[in-house]
Short mmCIF file of C-alpha atoms in Angstrom, two decimals:
data_model
loop_
_atom_site.label_atom_id
_atom_site.label_comp_id
_atom_site.label_asym_id
_atom_site.label_seq_id
_atom_site.Cartn_x
_atom_site.Cartn_y
_atom_site.Cartn_z
CA MET P 27 -100.38 35.00 29.32
CA ASP P 28 -103.55 33.27 28.48
CA LEU P 29 -104.59 30.76 31.15
CA LEU P 30 -105.45 28.16 28.51
CA LEU P 31 -101.95 28.45 27.02
CA ILE P 32 -100.39 27.91 30.46
CA VAL P 33 -102.53 24.80 30.99
CA VAL P 34 -101.56 23.47 27.55
CA ILE P 35 -97.85 24.07 28.23
CA VAL P 36 -98.08 22.34 31.64
CA VAL P 37 -99.92 19.36 30.12
CA VAL P 38 -97.43 19.10 27.24
CA VAL P 39 -94.45 19.30 29.64
CA LEU P 40 -96.04 16.69 31.88
CA LEU P 41 -96.67 14.43 28.89
CA ILE P 42 -93.07 14.85 27.73
CA VAL P 43 -91.82 14.04 31.25
CA ILE P 44 -94.06 10.97 31.43
CA VAL P 45 -93.03 9.73 27.96
CA VAL P 46 -89.32 10.31 28.67
CA GLY P 47 -89.76 8.60 32.06
CA VAL P 48 -91.48 5.58 30.50
CA ILE P 49 -88.79 5.30 27.79
CA ALA P 50 -86.02 5.59 30.41
CA TRP P 51 -87.73 2.96 32.56
CA TYR P 52 -88.18 0.66 29.54
CA ILE P 53 -84.51 0.95 28.58
CA SER P 54 -83.38 0.51 32.18
CA THR P 55 -85.61 -2.56 32.72
CA SER P 56 -84.55 -4.00 29.39
CA ASN P 57 -80.89 -3.54 30.34
CA THR P 58 -81.51 -5.09 33.74
CA PHE P 59 -82.94 -8.18 32.03
CA LYS P 60 -79.94 -8.40 29.72
CA VAL P 61 -77.49 -8.04 32.63
CA MET P 62 -79.39 -10.70 34.57
CA LYS P 63 -79.31 -13.02 31.57
CA VAL P 64 -75.55 -12.53 31.29
CA LYS P 65 -75.20 -13.33 35.00
CA VAL P 66 -77.26 -16.50 34.53
CA GLU P 67 -75.05 -17.51 31.60
CA GLU P 68 -71.91 -16.85 33.63
CA ALA P 69 -73.30 -18.95 36.46
CA SER P 70 -74.22 -21.62 33.93
CA SER P 71 -70.63 -21.71 32.70
CA GLY P 72 -69.59 -22.25 36.33
CA ILE P 73 -71.82 -25.31 36.37
CA ASP P 74 -70.31 -26.49 33.07
CA VAL P 75 -66.77 -26.29 34.45
CA ALA P 76 -67.69 -28.14 37.65
CA LEU P 77 -69.78 -30.71 35.79
CA THR P 78 -67.03 -31.39 33.24
CA LYS P 79 -64.57 -31.86 36.09
CA ARG P 80 -67.03 -34.10 37.91
CA TYR P 81 -67.51 -36.21 34.77
CA ASP P 82 -63.75 -36.52 34.21
CA LEU P 83 -63.20 -37.55 37.82
CA LEU P 84 -65.90 -40.19 37.53
CA THR P 85 -64.27 -41.52 34.36
CA LYS P 86 -60.90 -41.67 36.12
CA SER P 87 -62.45 -43.34 39.18
CA LEU P 88 -64.10 -45.96 36.98
CA ALA P 89 -60.80 -46.54 35.18
CA ALA P 90 -59.07 -47.03 38.54
CA THR P 91 -61.83 -49.47 39.53
CA LYS P 92 -61.36 -51.63 36.43
CA GLY P 93 -58.21 -53.15 37.93
CA TYR P 94 -60.36 -54.66 40.69
CA ALA P 95 -63.80 -55.11 39.17
CA LYS P 96 -63.74 -54.80 35.37
CA HIS P 97 -67.27 -56.01 34.67
CA GLU P 98 -68.91 -53.85 37.35
CA ALA P 99 -66.96 -50.76 36.25
CA GLU P 100 -68.11 -51.24 32.69
CA THR P 101 -71.71 -51.59 33.88
CA LEU P 102 -71.38 -48.30 35.72
CA GLU P 103 -69.85 -46.65 32.68
CA LYS P 104 -73.01 -47.44 30.78
CA VAL P 105 -75.07 -45.64 33.41
CA VAL P 106 -73.46 -42.34 32.43
CA ASN P 107 -74.66 -41.81 28.95
CA LEU P 108 -73.02 -38.61 27.78
CA ARG P 109 -73.91 -38.16 24.15
CA SER P 110 -70.83 -38.95 22.12
CA GLY P 111 -69.25 -35.90 20.60
CA SER P 112 -71.36 -33.39 22.52
CA LYS P 113 -69.67 -31.15 25.04
CA ILE P 114 -71.25 -30.42 28.42
CA GLU P 115 -71.49 -26.69 27.68
CA ASN P 116 -73.62 -27.49 24.62
CA LEU P 117 -76.19 -29.43 26.64
CA SER P 118 -79.47 -27.85 27.71
CA MET P 119 -80.06 -27.32 31.42
CA LYS P 120 -82.50 -30.25 31.34
CA ASP P 121 -79.81 -32.51 29.85
CA LYS P 122 -77.30 -31.26 32.41
CA ASN P 123 -79.76 -32.23 35.14
CA ILE P 124 -80.06 -35.71 33.61
CA LEU P 125 -76.28 -36.03 33.33
CA THR P 126 -75.85 -34.98 36.97
CA SER P 127 -78.37 -37.62 38.02
CA GLN P 128 -76.49 -40.24 35.99
CA ILE P 129 -73.17 -39.24 37.51
CA GLU P 130 -74.69 -39.40 40.99
CA GLU P 131 -76.17 -42.80 40.24
CA ALA P 132 -72.83 -44.14 38.96
CA ASN P 133 -71.09 -42.68 41.99
CA ARG P 134 -73.48 -44.47 44.31
CA GLY P 135 -72.73 -47.69 42.45
CA LEU P 136 -69.04 -46.95 42.87
CA ASN P 137 -69.52 -46.56 46.61
CA ILE P 138 -71.22 -49.95 46.74
CA LEU P 139 -68.24 -51.44 44.86
CA VAL P 140 -65.83 -49.89 47.35
CA GLU P 141 -67.59 -51.75 50.13
CA GLN P 142 -67.31 -55.01 48.19
CA TYR P 143 -63.62 -54.63 47.32
CA PRO P 144 -61.55 -53.64 50.39
CA ASN P 145 -58.39 -53.42 48.24
CA LEU P 146 -60.03 -50.73 46.15
CA LYS P 147 -60.82 -48.82 49.33
CA ALA P 148 -57.14 -48.89 50.22
CA ASP P 149 -55.89 -47.91 46.75
CA ALA P 150 -54.11 -44.54 47.15
CA THR P 151 -55.01 -43.31 43.65
CA PHE P 152 -58.64 -44.21 44.14
CA VAL P 153 -58.77 -42.60 47.58
CA GLU P 154 -57.30 -39.36 46.18
CA LEU P 155 -59.82 -39.44 43.33
CA GLN P 156 -62.64 -39.85 45.84
CA ARG P 157 -61.37 -36.83 47.81
CA GLN P 158 -61.22 -34.79 44.61
CA THR P 159 -64.72 -35.97 43.75
CA ALA P 160 -66.02 -34.78 47.12
CA ASP P 161 -64.41 -31.39 46.57
CA CYS P 162 -65.72 -31.20 43.02
CA GLU P 163 -69.18 -31.95 44.35
CA GLU P 164 -68.83 -28.94 46.65
CA GLN P 165 -67.78 -26.76 43.72
CA LEU P 166 -70.76 -28.03 41.77
CA GLN P 167 -73.06 -27.22 44.68
CA ALA P 168 -71.61 -23.70 44.89
CA ALA P 169 -72.12 -23.17 41.15
CA ARG P 170 -75.62 -24.63 41.40
CA ARG P 171 -76.53 -22.25 44.25
CA ILE P 172 -75.33 -19.20 42.33
CA TYR P 173 -77.10 -20.29 39.14
CA ASN P 174 -80.39 -21.07 40.87
CA SER P 175 -80.27 -17.81 42.80
CA ASN P 176 -79.76 -15.85 39.57
CA VAL P 177 -82.47 -17.81 37.77
CA SER P 178 -84.88 -17.22 40.65
CA THR P 179 -84.25 -13.44 40.54
CA PHE P 180 -84.64 -13.43 36.75
CA ASN P 181 -87.86 -15.44 36.77
CA GLN P 182 -89.38 -13.33 39.54
CA LYS P 183 -88.71 -10.14 37.65
CA ARG P 184 -89.92 -11.66 34.40
CA ASN P 185 -93.26 -12.62 35.94
CA VAL P 186 -94.00 -9.45 37.87
CA PHE P 187 -95.92 -6.61 36.23
CA PRO P 188 -94.88 -4.14 34.78
CA SER P 189 -91.42 -5.62 34.11
CA SER P 190 -93.14 -8.71 32.61
CA PHE P 191 -94.34 -6.40 29.80
CA VAL P 192 -90.74 -5.43 28.93
CA ALA P 193 -89.59 -9.06 29.22
CA LYS P 194 -92.13 -10.16 26.61
CA ARG P 195 -91.22 -7.30 24.27
CA ILE P 196 -87.50 -8.17 24.30
CA GLY P 197 -88.06 -11.88 23.81
CA PHE P 198 -87.86 -13.34 27.31
CA THR P 199 -91.12 -15.22 27.02
CA GLU P 200 -90.28 -18.27 29.14
CA ASP P 201 -88.94 -18.89 32.61
CA LEU P 202 -85.38 -20.20 32.79
CA ASP P 203 -84.85 -23.76 34.01
CA PHE P 204 -83.40 -24.33 37.45
CA PHE P 205 -80.50 -26.68 37.96
CA GLU P 206 -82.43 -29.01 40.26
CA ALA P 207 -81.24 -31.37 42.96
CA GLU P 208 -81.27 -34.79 41.37
CA GLU P 209 -84.44 -36.80 41.72
CA THR P 210 -82.46 -39.99 42.12
CA LYS P 211 -81.15 -38.71 45.42
CA LYS P 212 -84.59 -39.27 46.83
CA GLN P 213 -84.72 -42.88 45.62
CA ASP P 214 -83.00 -46.07 46.62
CA VAL P 215 -80.74 -47.17 43.81
CA LYS P 216 -80.23 -50.87 43.13
CA PHE P 217 -77.38 -52.24 41.07
CA ASP P 218 -77.28 -55.78 39.73
CA PHE P 219 -73.67 -56.38 38.77
CA MET R 4 -58.25 -34.49 87.05
CA GLU R 5 -60.39 -35.29 90.08
CA GLU R 6 -57.31 -35.05 92.28
CA PHE R 7 -56.50 -31.62 90.86
CA ILE R 8 -60.08 -30.38 91.35
CA ASN R 9 -60.09 -31.66 94.96
CA SER R 10 -56.75 -30.00 95.65
CA VAL R 11 -58.00 -26.65 94.27
CA GLU R 12 -61.21 -26.96 96.25
CA SER R 13 -59.36 -27.69 99.51
CA ASN R 14 -57.09 -24.71 98.76
CA ARG R 15 -60.15 -22.53 98.25
CA LYS R 16 -61.61 -23.70 101.58
CA PHE R 17 -58.32 -22.93 103.33
CA TYR R 18 -58.24 -19.33 102.05
CA LYS R 19 -61.96 -18.95 102.64
CA SER R 20 -61.46 -19.90 106.32
CA LYS R 21 -58.72 -17.25 106.55
CA LEU R 22 -61.04 -14.74 104.94
CA ASN R 23 -63.73 -15.71 107.44
CA ILE R 24 -61.38 -14.63 110.27
CA VAL R 25 -60.99 -11.25 108.53
CA LEU R 26 -64.76 -11.12 108.17
CA ILE R 27 -65.21 -11.73 111.92
CA VAL R 28 -62.67 -8.98 112.70
CA ALA R 29 -64.46 -6.56 110.34
CA ALA R 30 -67.85 -7.52 111.81
CA SER R 31 -66.50 -6.94 115.35
CA ILE R 32 -65.28 -3.46 114.37
CA LEU R 33 -68.64 -2.73 112.82
CA GLY R 34 -70.46 -4.11 115.91
CA ALA R 35 -68.39 -1.87 118.21
CA GLY R 36 -69.19 1.05 115.91
CA LEU R 37 -72.92 0.26 116.12
CA ILE R 38 -72.80 0.22 119.91
CA CYS R 39 -71.07 3.64 119.77
CA LEU R 40 -73.79 4.85 117.41
CA LEU R 41 -76.57 3.75 119.78
CA ILE R 42 -74.92 5.33 122.83
CA GLY R 43 -74.16 8.46 120.78
CA ILE R 44 -77.83 8.77 119.77
CA ILE R 45 -79.08 8.18 123.35
CA PHE R 46 -76.66 10.69 124.93
CA SER R 47 -76.58 13.01 121.86
CA ASN R 48 -72.80 12.62 121.64
CA PHE R 49 -71.43 13.67 118.25
CA TYR R 50 -68.01 11.99 118.73
CA LEU R 51 -69.55 8.57 119.35
CA VAL R 52 -71.60 8.91 116.14
CA LEU R 53 -68.41 9.90 114.31
CA ILE R 54 -66.67 6.81 115.73
CA PHE R 55 -69.43 4.68 114.15
CA PHE R 56 -68.72 6.10 110.72
CA ILE R 57 -64.98 5.61 111.18
CA ALA R 58 -65.62 2.02 112.31
CA LEU R 59 -67.81 1.47 109.26
CA ILE R 60 -65.03 2.63 106.93
CA VAL R 61 -62.34 0.63 108.76
CA ALA R 62 -64.51 -2.53 108.67
CA ALA R 63 -65.13 -2.11 104.92
CA ILE R 64 -61.43 -1.52 104.19
CA THR R 65 -60.39 -4.47 106.36
CA TYR R 66 -62.78 -6.85 104.62
CA GLY R 67 -62.00 -5.47 101.15
CA ALA R 68 -58.24 -5.80 101.68
CA GLY R 69 -58.66 -9.29 103.14
CA TYR R 70 -60.87 -10.43 100.26
CA SER R 71 -58.49 -9.03 97.67
CA LEU R 72 -55.43 -10.59 99.35
CA TYR R 73 -56.83 -14.10 99.86
CA ASN R 74 -58.69 -14.22 96.56
CA LYS R 75 -55.48 -13.30 94.75
CA LYS R 76 -53.49 -15.85 96.75
CA TYR R 77 -56.11 -18.51 95.98
CA LEU R 78 -56.08 -17.78 92.24
CA ASN R 79 -52.28 -17.50 92.03
CA THR R 80 -51.73 -20.88 93.62
CA PHE R 81 -53.44 -22.81 90.83
CA LYS R 82 -54.22 -20.51 87.91
CA LYS R 83 -51.16 -21.57 85.92
CA ASP R 84 -51.86 -25.25 86.61
CA LEU R 85 -55.51 -24.73 85.73
CA GLU R 86 -54.63 -23.09 82.42
CA THR R 87 -52.18 -25.86 81.60
CA LYS R 88 -54.72 -28.54 82.43
CA ALA R 89 -57.51 -26.73 80.54
CA ILE R 90 -55.32 -26.49 77.43
CA GLU R 91 -53.95 -30.03 77.65
CA ALA R 92 -57.47 -31.41 78.03
CA ASN R 93 -58.16 -30.16 74.49
CA TYR R 94 -54.80 -30.02 72.72
CA GLY R 95 -52.54 -32.54 74.39
CA LYS R 96 -48.91 -31.40 74.50
CA ASP R 97 -48.95 -29.74 71.08
CA TYR R 98 -49.30 -26.07 72.08
CA PHE R 99 -47.51 -22.94 73.18
CA TYR R 100 -49.08 -20.66 75.76
CA ASP R 101 -47.69 -17.53 77.35
CA PRO R 102 -50.17 -15.26 79.17
CA ASN R 103 -47.71 -12.38 79.13
CA LYS R 104 -46.80 -12.57 75.47
CA GLY R 105 -48.92 -11.15 72.66
CA ILE R 106 -49.26 -11.46 68.93
CA ASP R 107 -47.43 -8.95 66.71
CA PHE R 108 -49.61 -6.32 65.10
CA ASP R 109 -48.49 -7.23 61.58
CA SER R 110 -50.38 -10.54 61.86
CA ILE R 111 -53.54 -8.61 62.70
CA TYR R 112 -52.99 -5.86 60.17
CA GLU R 113 -52.46 -8.24 57.25
CA SER R 114 -56.14 -9.19 57.55
CA ARG R 115 -56.86 -5.77 55.89
CA CYS R 116 -59.91 -5.47 58.14
CA VAL R 117 -58.51 -3.21 60.88
CA ASN R 118 -57.15 0.31 60.94
CA LYS R 119 -53.72 1.06 62.35
CA PRO R 120 -54.09 2.17 65.98
CA ASP R 121 -51.96 4.67 67.90
CA GLU R 122 -51.27 2.10 70.60
CA TYR R 123 -51.45 -1.65 70.49
CA PHE R 124 -51.31 -4.19 73.34
CA SER R 125 -51.70 -7.92 73.22
CA LYS R 126 -51.48 -10.78 75.71
CA LYS R 127 -52.43 -14.40 76.26
CA TYR R 128 -50.60 -15.77 73.23
CA PHE R 129 -51.71 -19.26 72.40
CA SER R 130 -50.78 -21.40 69.43
CA SER R 131 -51.44 -24.98 68.46
CA SER R 132 -52.51 -27.07 65.50
CA ARG R 133 -55.40 -29.31 64.64
CA ASP R 134 -56.13 -31.46 61.57
CA GLY R 135 -53.31 -29.89 59.55
CA LEU R 136 -54.29 -26.35 60.53
CA PHE R 137 -51.94 -24.14 62.50
CA PHE R 138 -53.41 -21.33 64.55
CA VAL R 139 -52.32 -18.51 66.81
CA SER R 140 -54.63 -16.68 69.15
CA SER R 141 -54.35 -13.76 71.53
CA ASN R 142 -56.29 -10.96 73.15
CA TYR R 143 -55.86 -7.51 71.67
CA GLU R 144 -56.34 -3.94 72.74
CA LEU R 145 -56.23 -1.21 70.12
CA ASN R 146 -56.16 2.40 71.25
CA PHE R 147 -57.01 5.31 68.99
CA ILE R 148 -55.93 8.67 70.40
CA HIS R 149 -57.64 11.90 69.41
CA TYR R 150 -56.72 15.46 70.34
CA THR R 151 -59.34 18.21 70.27
CA THR R 152 -58.82 21.89 70.95
CA ASP R 153 -61.64 23.99 72.34
CA SER R 154 -62.32 27.69 71.69
CA ASP R 155 -60.07 28.68 74.64
CA GLY R 156 -57.15 26.87 73.08
CA ASN R 157 -57.15 23.99 75.60
CA THR R 158 -56.18 20.64 74.10
CA LYS R 159 -58.05 17.58 75.28
CA LYS R 160 -56.87 14.00 74.74
CA THR R 161 -59.41 11.24 74.13
CA VAL R 162 -58.50 7.56 73.89
CA ASN R 163 -60.89 5.04 72.36
CA HIS R 164 -60.15 1.47 73.46
CA TYR R 165 -61.15 -1.61 71.48
CA ASN R 166 -60.66 -5.10 72.91
CA GLY R 167 -61.32 -8.58 71.76
CA ARG R 168 -59.93 -11.96 70.83
CA PHE R 169 -58.03 -12.63 67.62
CA VAL R 170 -57.37 -16.00 65.99
CA LYS R 171 -55.37 -16.59 62.82
CA PHE R 172 -55.51 -19.93 61.03
CA ASP R 173 -52.99 -21.06 58.43
CA PHE R 174 -54.05 -23.88 56.14
CA PRO R 175 -52.01 -25.71 53.50
CA ARG R 176 -54.15 -25.03 50.42
CA ASN R 177 -53.96 -21.66 48.70
CA LEU R 178 -57.48 -20.51 47.88
CA ASN R 179 -56.20 -17.55 45.83
CA THR R 180 -59.01 -15.36 46.98
CA PHE R 181 -60.00 -12.53 49.29
CA LEU R 182 -63.21 -12.87 51.25
CA SER R 183 -64.41 -10.78 54.16
CA ILE R 184 -67.36 -11.46 56.48
CA ILE R 185 -68.06 -8.46 58.67
CA GLU R 186 -70.88 -8.28 61.16
CA LYS R 187 -73.21 -5.44 60.23
CA TYR R 188 -73.40 -2.37 62.43
CA SER R 189 -69.80 -2.88 63.59
CA LYS R 190 -68.99 0.78 63.12
CA ASP R 191 -66.03 1.13 65.49
CA GLU R 192 -63.12 3.08 64.09
CA MET R 193 -60.99 -0.01 64.55
CA ILE R 194 -62.82 -1.87 61.79
CA LYS R 195 -61.87 -1.12 58.22
CA ASP R 196 -63.98 -1.97 55.22
CA PRO R 197 -61.47 -3.78 52.99
CA ARG R 198 -63.23 -2.46 49.86
CA ILE R 199 -62.22 -5.52 47.88
CA GLY R 200 -64.67 -7.46 45.75
CA ASP R 201 -68.42 -7.26 45.40
CA LYS R 202 -71.05 -7.63 48.06
CA ILE R 203 -72.51 -11.12 47.96
CA GLU R 204 -75.86 -12.32 49.28
CA PHE R 205 -76.60 -15.88 50.33
CA GLU R 206 -79.65 -18.11 50.77
CA PHE R 207 -79.91 -17.84 54.55
CA MET R 208 -81.71 -14.57 55.32
CA GLU R 209 -80.62 -14.42 58.97
CA PHE R 210 -77.02 -14.65 57.81
CA ASN R 211 -77.54 -11.85 55.27
CA ASP R 212 -79.18 -9.72 57.96
CA LYS R 213 -76.25 -10.20 60.30
CA PHE R 214 -73.21 -10.15 58.03
CA THR R 215 -71.86 -8.30 55.02
CA VAL R 216 -69.80 -10.53 52.74
CA LYS R 217 -67.46 -9.22 50.09
CA CYS R 218 -65.40 -11.38 47.80
CA ASN R 219 -63.49 -11.04 44.55
CA ASP R 220 -64.91 -14.36 43.30
CA GLN R 221 -68.58 -15.23 43.77
CA LEU R 222 -68.00 -18.91 43.10
CA LYS R 223 -65.25 -19.11 45.72
CA ALA R 224 -67.47 -17.26 48.21
CA ASN R 225 -70.22 -19.85 47.75
CA TYR R 226 -67.63 -22.62 47.86
CA ILE R 227 -66.30 -21.41 51.23
CA ILE R 228 -69.54 -20.16 52.78
CA THR R 229 -71.79 -23.16 52.37
CA PRO R 230 -75.33 -23.09 53.82
CA GLN R 231 -73.99 -25.06 56.79
CA VAL R 232 -71.25 -22.46 57.42
CA GLN R 233 -73.88 -19.70 57.25
CA CYS R 234 -75.93 -21.43 59.98
CA ASN R 235 -72.81 -22.12 62.03
CA LEU R 236 -71.69 -18.49 61.97
CA VAL R 237 -75.12 -17.25 63.02
CA ASP R 238 -75.13 -19.77 65.91
CA PHE R 239 -71.56 -18.90 66.88
CA ASP R 240 -72.44 -15.23 66.95
CA LYS R 241 -75.41 -15.93 69.21
CA ALA R 242 -73.30 -18.04 71.57
CA PHE R 243 -70.55 -15.43 71.97
CA LYS R 244 -71.61 -11.86 72.54
CA SER R 245 -69.12 -10.20 70.23
CA ASP R 246 -68.91 -8.63 66.79
CA LEU R 247 -67.55 -11.24 64.44
CA ILE R 248 -65.14 -10.37 61.63
CA VAL R 249 -63.71 -13.12 59.43
CA CYS R 250 -61.30 -12.68 56.53
CA PHE R 251 -59.98 -15.33 54.19
CA ILE R 252 -56.85 -14.33 52.31
CA ASP R 253 -55.17 -17.04 50.21
CA LYS R 254 -53.80 -19.50 52.78
CA SER R 255 -55.04 -17.85 55.97
CA ALA R 256 -58.22 -17.10 57.84
CA TYR R 257 -58.33 -14.19 60.30
CA VAL R 258 -61.03 -14.05 62.94
CA PHE R 259 -61.77 -11.13 65.25
CA MET R 260 -64.19 -11.59 68.11
CA HIS R 261 -64.52 -7.89 68.65
CA GLU R 262 -65.59 -6.67 72.11
CA TYR R 263 -65.45 -10.24 73.34
CA ILE R 264 -65.37 -10.36 77.15
CA GLU R 265 -63.66 -13.30 78.78
CA LYS R 266 -65.49 -15.16 81.47
CA MET R 267 -63.62 -15.63 84.72
CA PRO R 268 -65.89 -17.92 86.72
CA LEU R 269 -63.42 -18.30 89.58
CA GLY R 270 -63.61 -16.78 93.05
CA ILE R 271 -62.99 -17.64 96.66
CA TYR R 272 -66.73 -17.94 97.37
CA LYS R 273 -67.46 -20.08 94.33
CA GLU R 274 -67.15 -23.82 94.77
CA PHE R 275 -64.56 -25.25 92.40
CA ASN R 276 -65.84 -28.34 90.63
CA LYS R 277 -65.79 -30.04 87.23
CA LYS R 278 -68.43 -27.64 85.86
CA VAL R 279 -66.37 -24.58 86.78
CA PHE R 280 -63.26 -26.22 85.32
CA ASP R 281 -65.09 -26.93 82.05
CA SER R 282 -66.39 -23.39 81.90
CA TYR R 283 -62.84 -22.08 82.28
CA ALA R 284 -61.49 -24.58 79.75
CA ASN R 285 -64.07 -23.32 77.24
CA GLU R 286 -62.04 -20.13 76.90
CA PHE R 287 -59.35 -22.20 75.21
CA ILE R 288 -61.57 -24.10 72.83
CA ILE R 289 -62.62 -21.02 70.85
CA PRO R 290 -60.18 -21.90 68.02
CA LEU R 291 -61.66 -25.40 67.86
CA LEU R 292 -65.19 -24.03 67.77
CA LEU R 293 -64.15 -21.71 64.95
CA ILE R 294 -62.64 -24.61 63.02
CA ASP R 295 -66.00 -26.37 63.25
CA ALA R 296 -68.03 -23.26 62.47
CA LEU R 297 -65.98 -22.33 59.42
CA ASP R 298 -65.48 -25.97 58.41
CA LEU R 299 -61.73 -25.31 58.25
CA ASN R 300 -60.83 -28.98 58.65
CA ASN R 301 -62.59 -29.69 55.36
CA ASP R 302 -60.42 -31.02 52.53
CA LYS R 303 -60.93 -27.78 50.58
CA PHE R 304 -58.59 -26.01 53.02
CA ILE R 305 -56.18 -28.86 53.64
CA ASN R 306 -55.73 -31.00 50.56
CA THR R 307 -53.12 -29.32 48.36
CA ASN R 308 -53.75 -31.81 45.55
CA LEU R 309 -57.15 -30.29 44.84
CA LYS R 310 -57.43 -28.04 41.82
#
């Protein structure tokens, strides 16, 4: 066989292998991104469940507080400003962060109230609600850790070349938001009842 | 407590003085043997040299037998009291302890983390409760017997022994989950990979390097294994030289401290004081340390009203 023909065949085969390899890699990377996005969404729904529960528990705790300190409870209710009609799962991650901060803030106010009203501290229903709140907080932390871990993996892959090229092509042009620890935790909160 | 420690210490001194008499006798025999050796060398007498070696053996046997006898007598006089006091110092009267009784294998096997052995032995049964948690603990020995036949048709029996400490906790709340934490590189045939759930990684790299976690619910795994629990388990593993295996199944937690070797800091030549007592008592606080490490007294394991 002609040497030139052999070289041409080898080059063509190599090109085909390279093209098939690149296509396979593109599809695989694209699928990886989609799987990671699904994982992030699943983790996000975990946050929604815990956050909804946390919100409900706060509402119940405030209702239980009204028997002892109506005015203060109503003040705290105003701190948590969940948009009327909107469900937690429909909120953006940024809004969920804000809501979490508001819940935390109201909860801190609630703790101050507990110190002011010893009868409230002894109320069995309120005590049980506080225990459930503590547990719910742990569930929220667990969901937050999973979500942030998935988001971190997604964002890293999205920003690293050559997978960043695939990410842009399939529409993942922006980093996903983390579910951050609330800023208010780092501040001293003052309540004027 | 001070009275008890003083009484043990005076007991130890009594048996030590008896052992000293044996030591003097053994030394005298050895001394006589040495004299025979010297004379034997000077006069080139083989029998006198032989007498030295016989004296050496007799002196060693005399001292060895004396040490064994008095050490055993010393330990037997107070060991039961010591164990009782060590347990009561941590658990009050709410406990059951029987050094000769063991835990049934079914309790171990239901963890799904061990293979069925050919022989099973267990002793030092201990049970108590703390903060609404009930626990049982015991030592275990699992033997796996293998028969191999060589080319000549001779059959050889090999027994692989695996020892350690086992603790099972029962808590009121049903977590409805399966979670296993198995120390990596624990490749003994005793340990079984439960093959349930997915492998889960956590934030703490040292924990990930040391343990493999599998769970059928990622959220529950993160709920149970908080960052604090990850740190605690790494510290616990450093403190106790053993392979750690932990399984959570619904309302129970199973802990294996595989290849754990008990400390026995007692002996006729070792002064008995508060420090030695505390060191011995530490053997009985392992369940309490595990409760702290795994955060088992947290509401999430105890409060049945939680959803």
